[in-house]
Amino acid sequence: MTPTEIPTIELMNCPVHVLTMEQTIAEIERNIKQGRQIHHVVVNAAKLVNMQTNKDLYDSVVNCDIINADGQSVVWASRWLKKPLPERVAGADLMVNLMDLAGQKGYKAYFFGAKEEVVQKVVDIYTQKFGEQVIAGYRNGYYTVAEEDTIAQDIAESGADFLFVAITSPKKEIFLNKYKDIIKTPFIMGVGGTFDVVSGKTKRAPLWMQRNGLEWLYRVYQEPGRMWKRYAVTNTKFIGLLFREKFLKK
């Protein structure tokens, strides 16, 4: 199966693939073995809202080969609209699962993003767990536009099978869409704040909160000054878009 053949629904003008975590990993590995590059992205409520007004972000997402639902709210929305997604495929969980796969099968990963001490900690953790053979390279996420081409070339020359980019949205989506033909790494994805979680700098919400769509509330609890307004605005807009799609879209 090629990415274009994966069952897909449309949600708020965005295609989302109907895949479980297990199916997503199988698709990624199948395409790597076939020598086909896979550009992966996840969407949550905030990203779907921002895509409505940010064309660069919209184009960067819809041009991806696999688009998973990261937020539980997206899964619930799909079911309410009677085009159900099977489950949430969180980007953080996918990266962890793919690193387990790297440890089992000898794939190499390149880690790009976060502060120097954070990305270094992530590399140290995976080196201790699986050995140096799973590390193709790493770089922090602080750079100028003038450095982007050099960074892309460095990643391309690293021999990585996986590229994980831990930079804020929409910067990471736009970077990957712009440079993927230079990078040529078989699997590329943005992972947001996952390096912070893996390194222990921040904690993910308890499982019961993740399963009940409350991970955003836990993030507000951790960073109230930065997160409360973001979620108050995007969650409200998401509900409005959802009602419009349910009752007004022809």
Short mmCIF file of C-alpha atoms in Angstrom, two decimals:
data_model
loop_
_atom_site.label_atom_id
_atom_site.label_comp_id
_atom_site.label_asym_id
_atom_site.label_seq_id
_atom_site.Cartn_x
_atom_site.Cartn_y
_atom_site.Cartn_z
CA MET A 1 0.00 0.00 0.00
CA THR A 2 1.32 3.45 -0.89
CA PRO A 3 0.48 6.54 1.18
CA THR A 4 -2.07 7.61 -1.45
CA GLU A 5 -3.97 4.34 -0.91
CA ILE A 6 -4.37 4.68 2.86
CA PRO A 7 -8.05 5.20 3.86
CA THR A 8 -8.58 8.90 4.54
CA ILE A 9 -11.24 11.18 5.97
CA GLU A 10 -11.47 14.95 5.63
CA LEU A 11 -11.78 17.07 8.74
CA MET A 12 -11.92 20.87 8.55
CA ASN A 13 -10.50 20.72 5.00
CA CYS A 14 -7.59 18.56 6.16
CA PRO A 15 -7.09 14.92 5.13
CA VAL A 16 -6.48 12.59 8.09
CA HIS A 17 -5.48 8.97 7.60
CA VAL A 18 -7.54 6.21 9.16
CA LEU A 19 -4.72 4.38 10.92
CA THR A 20 -3.96 2.88 14.31
CA MET A 21 -0.52 3.24 15.89
CA GLU A 22 0.38 -0.30 14.83
CA GLN A 23 -0.73 0.33 11.24
CA THR A 24 1.17 3.63 11.11
CA ILE A 25 4.43 1.98 12.18
CA ALA A 26 3.89 -0.82 9.65
CA GLU A 27 3.32 1.73 6.86
CA ILE A 28 6.44 3.66 7.83
CA GLU A 29 8.66 0.58 7.85
CA ARG A 30 7.17 -0.78 4.62
CA ASN A 31 7.92 2.43 2.76
CA ILE A 32 11.43 2.71 4.21
CA LYS A 33 12.19 -0.79 2.92
CA GLN A 34 10.86 0.23 -0.49
CA GLY A 35 13.10 3.30 -0.57
CA ARG A 36 10.19 5.75 -0.52
CA GLN A 37 10.48 8.87 1.65
CA ILE A 38 7.64 9.36 4.13
CA HIS A 39 6.85 12.83 5.47
CA HIS A 40 4.70 12.37 8.55
CA VAL A 41 2.67 14.90 10.53
CA VAL A 42 0.15 14.86 13.35
CA VAL A 43 -2.78 17.23 13.75
CA ASN A 44 -4.52 18.34 16.91
CA ALA A 45 -7.24 20.91 17.55
CA ALA A 46 -4.83 23.85 17.62
CA LYS A 47 -3.12 22.89 14.39
CA LEU A 48 -6.42 22.36 12.56
CA VAL A 49 -7.54 25.82 13.72
CA ASN A 50 -4.30 27.51 12.68
CA MET A 51 -4.37 25.81 9.28
CA GLN A 52 -7.53 27.73 8.43
CA THR A 53 -5.63 31.04 8.29
CA ASN A 54 -1.98 30.06 7.77
CA LYS A 55 -1.53 28.93 4.16
CA ASP A 56 2.11 27.91 4.62
CA LEU A 57 1.13 25.66 7.52
CA TYR A 58 -1.86 24.29 5.58
CA ASP A 59 0.26 23.45 2.53
CA SER A 60 2.97 21.90 4.70
CA VAL A 61 0.46 19.59 6.40
CA VAL A 62 -1.63 18.49 3.42
CA ASN A 63 1.53 17.73 1.41
CA CYS A 64 2.57 15.10 3.96
CA ASP A 65 2.36 11.40 3.16
CA ILE A 66 0.88 10.26 6.48
CA ILE A 67 -1.33 12.53 8.61
CA ASN A 68 -2.33 11.14 12.01
CA ALA A 69 -4.73 12.48 14.63
CA ASP A 70 -2.59 13.46 17.61
CA GLY A 71 -5.30 15.01 19.78
CA GLN A 72 -8.07 12.96 21.37
CA SER A 73 -10.42 15.84 20.50
CA VAL A 74 -9.76 15.17 16.80
CA VAL A 75 -10.73 11.51 17.25
CA TRP A 76 -13.92 12.50 19.08
CA ALA A 77 -14.73 15.07 16.41
CA SER A 78 -14.35 12.46 13.66
CA ARG A 79 -16.77 10.15 15.46
CA TRP A 80 -19.32 12.92 16.03
CA LEU A 81 -19.14 13.70 12.32
CA LYS A 82 -19.76 9.99 11.59
CA LYS A 83 -16.41 9.40 9.86
CA PRO A 84 -14.60 7.79 12.78
CA LEU A 85 -10.86 7.50 13.24
CA PRO A 86 -9.83 4.31 15.07
CA GLU A 87 -7.62 5.90 17.71
CA ARG A 88 -5.26 8.69 18.61
CA VAL A 89 -1.73 8.34 17.25
CA ALA A 90 0.23 10.79 19.38
CA GLY A 91 3.46 12.06 17.87
CA ALA A 92 5.32 11.61 21.16
CA ASP A 93 4.27 7.96 21.39
CA LEU A 94 5.13 7.36 17.73
CA MET A 95 8.67 8.67 18.20
CA VAL A 96 9.21 6.45 21.24
CA ASN A 97 7.87 3.42 19.35
CA LEU A 98 10.06 4.15 16.34
CA MET A 99 13.14 4.42 18.55
CA ASP A 100 12.27 1.00 19.98
CA LEU A 101 12.12 -0.21 16.37
CA ALA A 102 15.51 1.40 15.70
CA GLY A 103 16.95 -0.47 18.65
CA GLN A 104 15.54 -3.76 17.36
CA LYS A 105 16.42 -3.40 13.68
CA GLY A 106 19.38 -1.06 13.54
CA TYR A 107 17.79 2.07 12.12
CA LYS A 108 19.54 5.39 12.78
CA ALA A 109 17.87 8.59 13.99
CA TYR A 110 18.77 12.27 13.70
CA PHE A 111 17.43 14.57 16.42
CA PHE A 112 16.94 18.24 15.51
CA GLY A 113 15.48 20.80 17.88
CA ALA A 114 15.10 21.98 21.48
CA LYS A 115 17.87 23.47 23.60
CA GLU A 116 21.38 22.02 23.37
CA GLU A 117 21.24 20.43 26.81
CA VAL A 118 17.84 18.88 26.06
CA VAL A 119 18.70 17.31 22.70
CA GLN A 120 22.02 16.11 24.13
CA LYS A 121 20.13 14.43 26.98
CA VAL A 122 17.79 12.71 24.51
CA VAL A 123 20.79 11.41 22.56
CA ASP A 124 22.45 10.20 25.78
CA ILE A 125 19.29 8.38 26.86
CA TYR A 126 18.91 6.53 23.57
CA THR A 127 22.63 5.80 23.35
CA GLN A 128 22.53 4.23 26.80
CA LYS A 129 19.40 2.26 25.91
CA PHE A 130 20.28 1.01 22.42
CA GLY A 131 23.93 1.89 21.75
CA GLU A 132 25.62 4.52 19.60
CA GLN A 133 24.57 2.74 16.41
CA VAL A 134 21.04 4.24 16.60
CA ILE A 135 22.33 7.84 16.57
CA ALA A 136 22.99 9.43 13.17
CA GLY A 137 23.43 12.93 14.58
CA TYR A 138 21.78 15.78 16.42
CA ARG A 139 21.51 19.56 16.51
CA ASN A 140 19.72 22.07 18.72
CA GLY A 141 16.78 24.05 17.35
CA TYR A 142 18.31 27.52 17.49
CA TYR A 143 19.40 28.78 14.08
CA THR A 144 18.96 31.54 11.53
CA VAL A 145 17.25 31.28 8.16
CA ALA A 146 20.67 31.57 6.53
CA GLU A 147 21.71 28.31 8.24
CA GLU A 148 18.75 26.25 7.08
CA ASP A 149 20.30 24.93 3.87
CA THR A 150 23.46 23.83 5.69
CA ILE A 151 21.39 22.09 8.37
CA ALA A 152 19.40 20.24 5.70
CA GLN A 153 22.64 19.15 4.00
CA ASP A 154 24.09 17.94 7.31
CA ILE A 155 21.01 15.83 7.95
CA ALA A 156 21.14 14.41 4.42
CA GLU A 157 24.79 13.40 4.90
CA SER A 158 24.17 11.80 8.30
CA GLY A 159 22.79 8.53 6.93
CA ALA A 160 19.72 8.77 9.17
CA ASP A 161 16.65 6.61 8.60
CA PHE A 162 14.49 8.72 10.94
CA LEU A 163 14.50 12.50 11.39
CA PHE A 164 12.71 13.89 14.44
CA VAL A 165 12.26 17.68 14.52
CA ALA A 166 11.37 19.21 17.90
CA ILE A 167 10.63 22.80 16.92
CA THR A 168 7.43 24.76 17.47
CA SER A 169 4.58 24.79 14.97
CA PRO A 170 4.37 26.02 12.22
CA LYS A 171 8.16 26.42 11.92
CA LYS A 172 8.89 22.69 11.92
CA GLU A 173 6.19 21.85 9.37
CA ILE A 174 7.35 24.59 7.00
CA PHE A 175 11.03 23.61 7.39
CA LEU A 176 10.35 19.96 6.59
CA ASN A 177 8.12 20.74 3.63
CA LYS A 178 10.71 23.15 2.23
CA TYR A 179 13.79 20.97 2.64
CA LYS A 180 12.60 17.36 2.46
CA ASP A 181 13.88 16.92 -1.10
CA ILE A 182 17.34 17.97 0.07
CA ILE A 183 17.23 16.00 3.31
CA LYS A 184 16.11 12.76 1.61
CA THR A 185 15.92 10.96 4.98
CA PRO A 186 13.47 8.03 4.54
CA PHE A 187 11.19 9.09 7.42
CA ILE A 188 10.76 12.66 8.64
CA MET A 189 8.39 14.05 11.26
CA GLY A 190 7.88 16.96 13.61
CA VAL A 191 7.61 16.00 17.27
CA GLY A 192 6.95 19.32 19.03
CA GLY A 193 7.93 19.19 22.70
CA THR A 194 8.72 15.46 22.75
CA PHE A 195 12.44 15.98 23.39
CA ASP A 196 11.53 17.87 26.57
CA VAL A 197 9.44 14.90 27.70
CA VAL A 198 12.02 12.22 26.83
CA SER A 199 14.79 14.23 28.53
CA GLY A 200 12.70 14.63 31.69
CA LYS A 201 12.50 18.41 31.44
CA THR A 202 8.69 18.27 31.34
CA LYS A 203 6.16 15.58 32.13
CA ARG A 204 3.28 14.33 30.03
CA ALA A 205 -0.19 14.28 31.48
CA PRO A 206 -1.26 11.14 33.36
CA LEU A 207 -2.76 8.45 31.11
CA TRP A 208 -6.29 9.10 32.36
CA MET A 209 -6.01 12.71 31.24
CA GLN A 210 -4.59 11.71 27.86
CA ARG A 211 -7.42 9.23 27.31
CA ASN A 212 -10.05 11.79 28.26
CA GLY A 213 -8.75 14.55 26.03
CA LEU A 214 -7.37 16.63 28.91
CA GLU A 215 -3.68 16.67 28.04
CA TRP A 216 -4.04 20.33 27.05
CA LEU A 217 -5.28 21.14 30.57
CA TYR A 218 -2.20 19.52 32.07
CA ARG A 219 -0.01 21.68 29.85
CA VAL A 220 -1.87 24.77 31.05
CA TYR A 221 -1.23 23.63 34.63
CA GLN A 222 2.50 23.30 33.86
CA GLU A 223 2.85 26.55 31.91
CA PRO A 224 -0.17 28.74 32.73
CA GLY A 225 1.37 32.01 31.57
CA ARG A 226 2.14 30.68 28.08
CA MET A 227 -0.62 28.16 27.49
CA TRP A 228 -3.92 29.36 28.96
CA LYS A 229 -4.68 31.96 26.29
CA ARG A 230 -3.52 29.70 23.47
CA TYR A 231 -5.86 26.89 24.47
CA ALA A 232 -8.75 29.17 25.43
CA VAL A 233 -8.69 30.67 21.93
CA THR A 234 -7.94 27.57 19.86
CA ASN A 235 -10.32 25.26 21.73
CA THR A 236 -13.17 27.74 21.29
CA LYS A 237 -12.41 28.14 17.58
CA PHE A 238 -12.13 24.36 17.17
CA ILE A 239 -15.62 23.85 18.61
CA GLY A 240 -16.97 26.55 16.29
CA LEU A 241 -15.37 24.91 13.24
CA LEU A 242 -16.70 21.54 14.31
CA PHE A 243 -20.28 22.80 14.60
CA ARG A 244 -19.99 24.54 11.25
CA GLU A 245 -18.80 21.31 9.62
CA LYS A 246 -21.58 19.31 11.27
CA PHE A 247 -24.50 21.57 10.53
CA LEU A 248 -23.57 24.07 7.80
CA LYS A 249 -21.09 22.40 5.44
CA LYS A 250 -22.72 21.09 2.29
#
